[in-house]
C-alpha cells in the first residue's frame, strides 16, 4: 500500500509540475502576443490618424491650388479619370478659363469642414499592399467657404486614396456667380468594387494577349 501511495504521489507530482510548466509557458506567450497585439493596434491607430490628416491636407491644398491658379495641369494631375470624364465637352481648359474670368482668383479660404469623415480600408488582394494595411484605400469629403475677386461661395470636395496616392474624385462649387459639379461621389465599397472590375478586365486582356 505504501508503495502504491508513493507511486501515486510521484505521478501527481509530475502532473502538477507539467501543469505549472504549461501555465508558465502560457503566461509568457500571452505577454509576448499581448505586446504584439497592442503594438499592432497602436500602429494602426497612428496610421489611421496620419492618413486622415493627409486627406484633409490634400483636400485643402487642392481647393487652394485650383482657385488660385485655375490651371489645367494643376487640376488634371490631382483628379481621377472618372472626374475628368464629366468635364463638359471634354475641354477642361475652356471650363477653367470660364470660371477664372467669372470668379477671378482666390482672395481667402476658411478652414475645412468635414462633410463625410475619413473612411479607410484595404485594397483588393490583387493590388500590392502591406498585410493588414487599412489605409491603402480611403475616402473623405470636406467643404470650405471661399472668397474670390469677383464672387464668393463654397467648395465641397471628395478625395480618395489608392495605395499611396490621393486624388480628387468630386469637385462641387457653389457661388453667387453659378455652380460647377465635376465627378460623382463614391463610397469605400463602391471604390473597392471598381478596382476589382479593373483588375478583372486587365487580367482578361493579359490572358488574351498571350494566347497563340
PDB file of C-alpha atoms in Angstrom:
ATOM      1  CA  UNK A   1       0.000   0.000   0.000  1.00  0.00           C
ATOM      2  CA  UNK A   2       2.779   2.374   0.930  1.00  0.00           C
ATOM      3  CA  UNK A   3       4.488   1.716  -2.403  1.00  0.00           C
ATOM      4  CA  UNK A   4       1.227   2.488  -4.249  1.00  0.00           C
ATOM      5  CA  UNK A   5       0.805   5.767  -2.361  1.00  0.00           C
ATOM      6  CA  UNK A   6       4.376   6.739  -3.144  1.00  0.00           C
ATOM      7  CA  UNK A   7       3.810   5.934  -6.821  1.00  0.00           C
ATOM      8  CA  UNK A   8       0.575   7.930  -6.899  1.00  0.00           C
ATOM      9  CA  UNK A   9       2.305  10.802  -5.153  1.00  0.00           C
ATOM     10  CA  UNK A  10       5.058  10.728  -7.766  1.00  0.00           C
ATOM     11  CA  UNK A  11       2.556  10.706 -10.614  1.00  0.00           C
ATOM     12  CA  UNK A  12       0.649  13.602  -9.041  1.00  0.00           C
ATOM     13  CA  UNK A  13       3.911  15.495  -8.563  1.00  0.00           C
ATOM     14  CA  UNK A  14       4.826  15.017 -12.218  1.00  0.00           C
ATOM     15  CA  UNK A  15       1.311  16.052 -13.282  1.00  0.00           C
ATOM     16  CA  UNK A  16       1.462  19.166 -11.110  1.00  0.00           C
ATOM     17  CA  UNK A  17       4.883  20.037 -12.496  1.00  0.00           C
ATOM     18  CA  UNK A  18       3.644  19.711 -16.087  1.00  0.00           C
ATOM     19  CA  UNK A  19       0.610  21.873 -15.293  1.00  0.00           C
ATOM     20  CA  UNK A  20       2.811  24.563 -13.749  1.00  0.00           C
ATOM     21  CA  UNK A  21       5.155  24.483 -16.747  1.00  0.00           C
ATOM     22  CA  UNK A  22       2.221  24.815 -19.155  1.00  0.00           C
ATOM     23  CA  UNK A  23       0.707  27.675 -17.155  1.00  0.00           C
ATOM     24  CA  UNK A  24       4.041  29.484 -17.047  1.00  0.00           C
ATOM     25  CA  UNK A  25       4.557  28.964 -20.780  1.00  0.00           C
ATOM     26  CA  UNK A  26       1.022  30.175 -21.455  1.00  0.00           C
ATOM     27  CA  UNK A  27       1.588  33.315 -19.403  1.00  0.00           C
ATOM     28  CA  UNK A  28       4.816  34.026 -21.288  1.00  0.00           C
ATOM     29  CA  UNK A  29       3.066  33.577 -24.654  1.00  0.00           C
ATOM     30  CA  UNK A  30       0.191  35.801 -23.561  1.00  0.00           C
ATOM     31  CA  UNK A  31       2.618  38.525 -22.541  1.00  0.00           C
ATOM     32  CA  UNK A  32       4.508  38.259 -25.842  1.00  0.00           C
ATOM     33  CA  UNK A  33       1.424  38.261 -28.038  1.00  0.00           C
ATOM     34  CA  UNK A  34      -0.344  40.878 -25.941  1.00  0.00           C
ATOM     35  CA  UNK A  35       2.532  43.230 -26.617  1.00  0.00           C
ATOM     36  CA  UNK A  36       2.384  42.413 -30.318  1.00  0.00           C
ATOM     37  CA  UNK A  37      -1.385  42.906 -30.442  1.00  0.00           C
ATOM     38  CA  UNK A  38      -1.127  46.172 -28.521  1.00  0.00           C
ATOM     39  CA  UNK A  39       1.654  47.362 -30.813  1.00  0.00           C
ATOM     40  CA  UNK A  40      -0.371  46.357 -33.870  1.00  0.00           C
ATOM     41  CA  UNK A  41      -3.448  48.342 -32.869  1.00  0.00           C
ATOM     42  CA  UNK A  42      -1.339  51.294 -31.767  1.00  0.00           C
ATOM     43  CA  UNK A  43       0.381  51.355 -35.153  1.00  0.00           C
ATOM     44  CA  UNK A  44      -2.953  51.039 -36.955  1.00  0.00           C
ATOM     45  CA  UNK A  45      -4.413  53.926 -34.966  1.00  0.00           C
ATOM     46  CA  UNK A  46      -1.373  56.047 -35.749  1.00  0.00           C
ATOM     47  CA  UNK A  47      -1.543  55.153 -39.446  1.00  0.00           C
ATOM     48  CA  UNK A  48      -5.267  55.936 -39.491  1.00  0.00           C
ATOM     49  CA  UNK A  49      -4.711  59.352 -37.925  1.00  0.00           C
ATOM     50  CA  UNK A  50      -1.855  60.134 -40.301  1.00  0.00           C
ATOM     51  CA  UNK A  51      -3.942  59.129 -43.329  1.00  0.00           C
ATOM     52  CA  UNK A  52      -6.847  61.242 -42.077  1.00  0.00           C
ATOM     53  CA  UNK A  53      -4.534  64.252 -41.762  1.00  0.00           C
ATOM     54  CA  UNK A  54      -3.178  63.570 -45.255  1.00  0.00           C
ATOM     55  CA  UNK A  55      -6.715  63.506 -46.667  1.00  0.00           C
ATOM     56  CA  UNK A  56      -7.590  66.875 -45.127  1.00  0.00           C
ATOM     57  CA  UNK A  57      -4.310  68.437 -46.260  1.00  0.00           C
ATOM     58  CA  UNK A  58      -4.678  67.132 -49.811  1.00  0.00           C
ATOM     59  CA  UNK A  59      -8.268  68.394 -49.984  1.00  0.00           C
ATOM     60  CA  UNK A  60      -7.363  71.884 -48.745  1.00  0.00           C
ATOM     61  CA  UNK A  61      -4.258  72.109 -50.949  1.00  0.00           C
ATOM     62  CA  UNK A  62      -6.359  71.087 -53.956  1.00  0.00           C
ATOM     63  CA  UNK A  63      -9.005  73.729 -53.278  1.00  0.00           C
ATOM     64  CA  UNK A  64      -6.395  76.448 -52.818  1.00  0.00           C
ATOM     65  CA  UNK A  65      -4.441  75.414 -55.903  1.00  0.00           C
ATOM     66  CA  UNK A  66      -7.476  75.309 -58.188  1.00  0.00           C
ATOM     67  CA  UNK A  67      -8.976  78.600 -57.023  1.00  0.00           C
ATOM     68  CA  UNK A  68      -5.620  80.381 -57.033  1.00  0.00           C
ATOM     69  CA  UNK A  69      -4.470  79.294 -60.499  1.00  0.00           C
ATOM     70  CA  UNK A  70      -7.372  77.701 -62.435  1.00  0.00           C
ATOM     71  CA  UNK A  71      -4.644  75.797 -64.320  1.00  0.00           C
ATOM     72  CA  UNK A  72      -5.406  72.643 -66.314  1.00  0.00           C
ATOM     73  CA  UNK A  73      -2.252  70.828 -65.195  1.00  0.00           C
ATOM     74  CA  UNK A  74      -2.876  71.511 -61.518  1.00  0.00           C
ATOM     75  CA  UNK A  75      -6.446  70.267 -61.732  1.00  0.00           C
ATOM     76  CA  UNK A  76      -5.984  67.270 -64.025  1.00  0.00           C
ATOM     77  CA  UNK A  77      -2.948  65.845 -62.206  1.00  0.00           C
ATOM     78  CA  UNK A  78      -4.907  65.720 -58.966  1.00  0.00           C
ATOM     79  CA  UNK A  79      -8.153  64.337 -60.405  1.00  0.00           C
ATOM     80  CA  UNK A  80      -9.423  60.814 -61.037  1.00  0.00           C
ATOM     81  CA  UNK A  81     -10.151  59.750 -64.628  1.00  0.00           C
ATOM     82  CA  UNK A  82     -13.798  59.410 -63.582  1.00  0.00           C
ATOM     83  CA  UNK A  83     -13.921  63.084 -62.618  1.00  0.00           C
ATOM     84  CA  UNK A  84     -12.247  64.229 -65.841  1.00  0.00           C
ATOM     85  CA  UNK A  85     -14.770  62.241 -67.865  1.00  0.00           C
ATOM     86  CA  UNK A  86     -17.527  64.546 -66.571  1.00  0.00           C
ATOM     87  CA  UNK A  87     -15.929  67.753 -67.902  1.00  0.00           C
ATOM     88  CA  UNK A  88     -18.490  69.320 -70.277  1.00  0.00           C
ATOM     89  CA  UNK A  89     -17.329  68.817 -73.847  1.00  0.00           C
ATOM     90  CA  UNK A  90     -14.096  67.337 -72.561  1.00  0.00           C
ATOM     91  CA  UNK A  91     -12.489  70.801 -72.681  1.00  0.00           C
ATOM     92  CA  UNK A  92     -11.044  71.369 -69.212  1.00  0.00           C
ATOM     93  CA  UNK A  93      -9.001  74.386 -70.299  1.00  0.00           C
ATOM     94  CA  UNK A  94     -12.064  76.235 -71.562  1.00  0.00           C
ATOM     95  CA  UNK A  95     -14.042  75.345 -68.436  1.00  0.00           C
ATOM     96  CA  UNK A  96     -11.388  76.590 -66.039  1.00  0.00           C
ATOM     97  CA  UNK A  97     -10.811  79.724 -68.084  1.00  0.00           C
ATOM     98  CA  UNK A  98     -14.527  80.486 -67.906  1.00  0.00           C
ATOM     99  CA  UNK A  99     -14.535  80.202 -64.118  1.00  0.00           C
ATOM    100  CA  UNK A 100     -11.350  82.214 -63.805  1.00  0.00           C
ATOM    101  CA  UNK A 101     -12.995  85.026 -65.746  1.00  0.00           C
ATOM    102  CA  UNK A 102     -16.206  84.631 -63.735  1.00  0.00           C
ATOM    103  CA  UNK A 103     -14.815  84.467 -60.202  1.00  0.00           C
ATOM    104  CA  UNK A 104     -11.263  85.679 -60.522  1.00  0.00           C
ATOM    105  CA  UNK A 105      -8.505  84.262 -58.342  1.00  0.00           C
ATOM    106  CA  UNK A 106      -8.711  83.346 -54.675  1.00  0.00           C
ATOM    107  CA  UNK A 107      -8.683  86.039 -52.011  1.00  0.00           C
ATOM    108  CA  UNK A 108      -9.366  83.965 -48.887  1.00  0.00           C
ATOM    109  CA  UNK A 109     -10.464  80.480 -47.854  1.00  0.00           C
ATOM    110  CA  UNK A 110     -11.801  79.360 -44.497  1.00  0.00           C
ATOM    111  CA  UNK A 111     -10.790  76.197 -42.690  1.00  0.00           C
ATOM    112  CA  UNK A 112     -12.135  72.879 -43.906  1.00  0.00           C
ATOM    113  CA  UNK A 113     -15.380  71.486 -42.594  1.00  0.00           C
ATOM    114  CA  UNK A 114     -15.938  67.733 -42.534  1.00  0.00           C
ATOM    115  CA  UNK A 115     -18.862  66.560 -44.672  1.00  0.00           C
ATOM    116  CA  UNK A 116     -18.086  62.827 -44.540  1.00  0.00           C
ATOM    117  CA  UNK A 117     -15.258  61.754 -42.280  1.00  0.00           C
ATOM    118  CA  UNK A 118     -12.237  59.704 -43.276  1.00  0.00           C
ATOM    119  CA  UNK A 119     -13.071  56.088 -44.110  1.00  0.00           C
ATOM    120  CA  UNK A 120     -10.190  53.669 -44.677  1.00  0.00           C
ATOM    121  CA  UNK A 121      -9.887  50.071 -45.816  1.00  0.00           C
ATOM    122  CA  UNK A 122      -7.789  47.562 -47.718  1.00  0.00           C
ATOM    123  CA  UNK A 123      -7.210  47.357 -51.428  1.00  0.00           C
ATOM    124  CA  UNK A 124      -8.366  44.176 -53.178  1.00  0.00           C
ATOM    125  CA  UNK A 125      -5.765  41.433 -52.739  1.00  0.00           C
ATOM    126  CA  UNK A 126      -4.517  41.625 -56.318  1.00  0.00           C
ATOM    127  CA  UNK A 127      -3.098  45.077 -55.629  1.00  0.00           C
ATOM    128  CA  UNK A 128       0.279  45.349 -53.928  1.00  0.00           C
ATOM    129  CA  UNK A 129      -0.063  46.324 -50.285  1.00  0.00           C
ATOM    130  CA  UNK A 130       1.266  45.644 -46.836  1.00  0.00           C
ATOM    131  CA  UNK A 131      -0.527  42.989 -44.807  1.00  0.00           C
ATOM    132  CA  UNK A 132      -3.290  44.481 -42.666  1.00  0.00           C
ATOM    133  CA  UNK A 133      -2.908  47.922 -44.203  1.00  0.00           C
ATOM    134  CA  UNK A 134      -6.296  49.503 -43.531  1.00  0.00           C
ATOM    135  CA  UNK A 135      -5.401  52.872 -45.057  1.00  0.00           C
ATOM    136  CA  UNK A 136      -4.339  51.769 -48.556  1.00  0.00           C
ATOM    137  CA  UNK A 137      -7.857  52.641 -49.755  1.00  0.00           C
ATOM    138  CA  UNK A 138      -9.756  55.631 -48.383  1.00  0.00           C
ATOM    139  CA  UNK A 139     -12.403  58.287 -48.964  1.00  0.00           C
ATOM    140  CA  UNK A 140     -13.192  61.594 -47.267  1.00  0.00           C
ATOM    141  CA  UNK A 141     -15.310  64.644 -48.108  1.00  0.00           C
ATOM    142  CA  UNK A 142     -14.731  68.212 -46.958  1.00  0.00           C
ATOM    143  CA  UNK A 143     -16.125  71.683 -47.558  1.00  0.00           C
ATOM    144  CA  UNK A 144     -14.640  75.172 -47.458  1.00  0.00           C
ATOM    145  CA  UNK A 145     -16.100  78.665 -47.825  1.00  0.00           C
ATOM    146  CA  UNK A 146     -14.073  80.900 -50.146  1.00  0.00           C
ATOM    147  CA  UNK A 147     -13.863  84.467 -51.405  1.00  0.00           C
ATOM    148  CA  UNK A 148     -12.549  85.211 -54.871  1.00  0.00           C
ATOM    149  CA  UNK A 149     -12.040  88.562 -56.583  1.00  0.00           C
ATOM    150  CA  UNK A 150     -15.482  88.619 -58.199  1.00  0.00           C
ATOM    151  CA  UNK A 151     -17.547  86.192 -56.158  1.00  0.00           C
ATOM    152  CA  UNK A 152     -17.854  84.026 -53.080  1.00  0.00           C
ATOM    153  CA  UNK A 153     -19.167  80.574 -52.350  1.00  0.00           C
ATOM    154  CA  UNK A 154     -18.373  77.107 -51.082  1.00  0.00           C
ATOM    155  CA  UNK A 155     -16.473  74.124 -52.429  1.00  0.00           C
ATOM    156  CA  UNK A 156     -17.346  70.543 -51.475  1.00  0.00           C
ATOM    157  CA  UNK A 157     -14.577  68.144 -52.410  1.00  0.00           C
ATOM    158  CA  UNK A 158     -14.273  64.375 -52.133  1.00  0.00           C
ATOM    159  CA  UNK A 159     -10.792  62.892 -52.097  1.00  0.00           C
ATOM    160  CA  UNK A 160      -9.878  59.223 -52.426  1.00  0.00           C
ATOM    161  CA  UNK A 161      -6.705  57.286 -51.736  1.00  0.00           C
ATOM    162  CA  UNK A 162      -5.493  54.331 -53.751  1.00  0.00           C
ATOM    163  CA  UNK A 163      -2.284  52.797 -52.432  1.00  0.00           C
ATOM    164  CA  UNK A 164      -0.102  55.818 -51.589  1.00  0.00           C
ATOM    165  CA  UNK A 165      -1.727  58.317 -53.971  1.00  0.00           C
ATOM    166  CA  UNK A 166      -4.515  60.804 -53.289  1.00  0.00           C
ATOM    167  CA  UNK A 167      -6.938  62.090 -55.945  1.00  0.00           C
ATOM    168  CA  UNK A 168      -9.866  64.481 -56.189  1.00  0.00           C
ATOM    169  CA  UNK A 169     -12.896  62.370 -57.066  1.00  0.00           C
ATOM    170  CA  UNK A 170     -15.601  65.056 -56.911  1.00  0.00           C
ATOM    171  CA  UNK A 171     -15.365  68.837 -57.071  1.00  0.00           C
ATOM    172  CA  UNK A 172     -18.564  70.787 -56.404  1.00  0.00           C
ATOM    173  CA  UNK A 173     -18.528  74.590 -56.384  1.00  0.00           C
ATOM    174  CA  UNK A 174     -21.491  76.741 -55.393  1.00  0.00           C
ATOM    175  CA  UNK A 175     -21.142  80.508 -55.772  1.00  0.00           C
ATOM    176  CA  UNK A 176     -23.108  83.673 -56.267  1.00  0.00           C
ATOM    177  CA  UNK A 177     -21.930  83.510 -59.897  1.00  0.00           C
ATOM    178  CA  UNK A 178     -23.161  79.970 -60.583  1.00  0.00           C
ATOM    179  CA  UNK A 179     -22.420  76.339 -59.771  1.00  0.00           C
ATOM    180  CA  UNK A 180     -19.985  73.736 -61.050  1.00  0.00           C
ATOM    181  CA  UNK A 181     -20.037  69.982 -60.407  1.00  0.00           C
ATOM    182  CA  UNK A 182     -17.396  67.575 -61.661  1.00  0.00           C
ATOM    183  CA  UNK A 183     -17.309  63.895 -60.751  1.00  0.00           C
ATOM    184  CA  UNK A 184     -19.648  61.779 -58.651  1.00  0.00           C
ATOM    185  CA  UNK A 185     -19.281  60.848 -55.007  1.00  0.00           C
ATOM    186  CA  UNK A 186     -18.337  57.276 -54.250  1.00  0.00           C
ATOM    187  CA  UNK A 187     -18.163  55.033 -51.206  1.00  0.00           C
ATOM    188  CA  UNK A 188     -15.318  52.888 -49.958  1.00  0.00           C
ATOM    189  CA  UNK A 189     -17.123  49.704 -51.011  1.00  0.00           C
ATOM    190  CA  UNK A 190     -18.002  51.075 -54.451  1.00  0.00           C
ATOM    191  CA  UNK A 191     -14.393  52.144 -54.916  1.00  0.00           C
ATOM    192  CA  UNK A 192     -13.170  48.674 -53.996  1.00  0.00           C
ATOM    193  CA  UNK A 193     -15.613  47.070 -56.439  1.00  0.00           C
ATOM    194  CA  UNK A 194     -14.456  49.392 -59.210  1.00  0.00           C
ATOM    195  CA  UNK A 195     -10.833  48.428 -58.615  1.00  0.00           C
ATOM    196  CA  UNK A 196     -11.769  44.738 -58.674  1.00  0.00           C
ATOM    197  CA  UNK A 197     -13.529  45.232 -62.018  1.00  0.00           C
ATOM    198  CA  UNK A 198     -10.435  46.968 -63.382  1.00  0.00           C
ATOM    199  CA  UNK A 199      -8.289  44.054 -62.216  1.00  0.00           C
ATOM    200  CA  UNK A 200     -10.588  41.519 -63.851  1.00  0.00           C
ATOM    201  CA  UNK A 201     -10.520  43.491 -67.097  1.00  0.00           C
ATOM    202  CA  UNK A 202      -6.729  43.745 -67.020  1.00  0.00           C
ATOM    203  CA  UNK A 203      -6.422  40.012 -66.331  1.00  0.00           C
ATOM    204  CA  UNK A 204      -8.721  39.244 -69.264  1.00  0.00           C
ATOM    205  CA  UNK A 205      -6.673  41.459 -71.564  1.00  0.00           C
ATOM    206  CA  UNK A 206      -3.401  39.863 -70.386  1.00  0.00           C
ATOM    207  CA  UNK A 207      -4.706  36.337 -70.960  1.00  0.00           C
ATOM    208  CA  UNK A 208      -5.911  37.146 -74.472  1.00  0.00           C
ATOM    209  CA  UNK A 209      -2.617  38.839 -75.267  1.00  0.00           C
ATOM    210  CA  UNK A 210      -0.609  35.673 -74.625  1.00  0.00           C
ATOM    211  CA  UNK A 211      -2.961  33.283 -76.412  1.00  0.00           C
ATOM    212  CA  UNK A 212      -1.496  31.887 -79.663  1.00  0.00           C
TER     213      UNK A 212
END
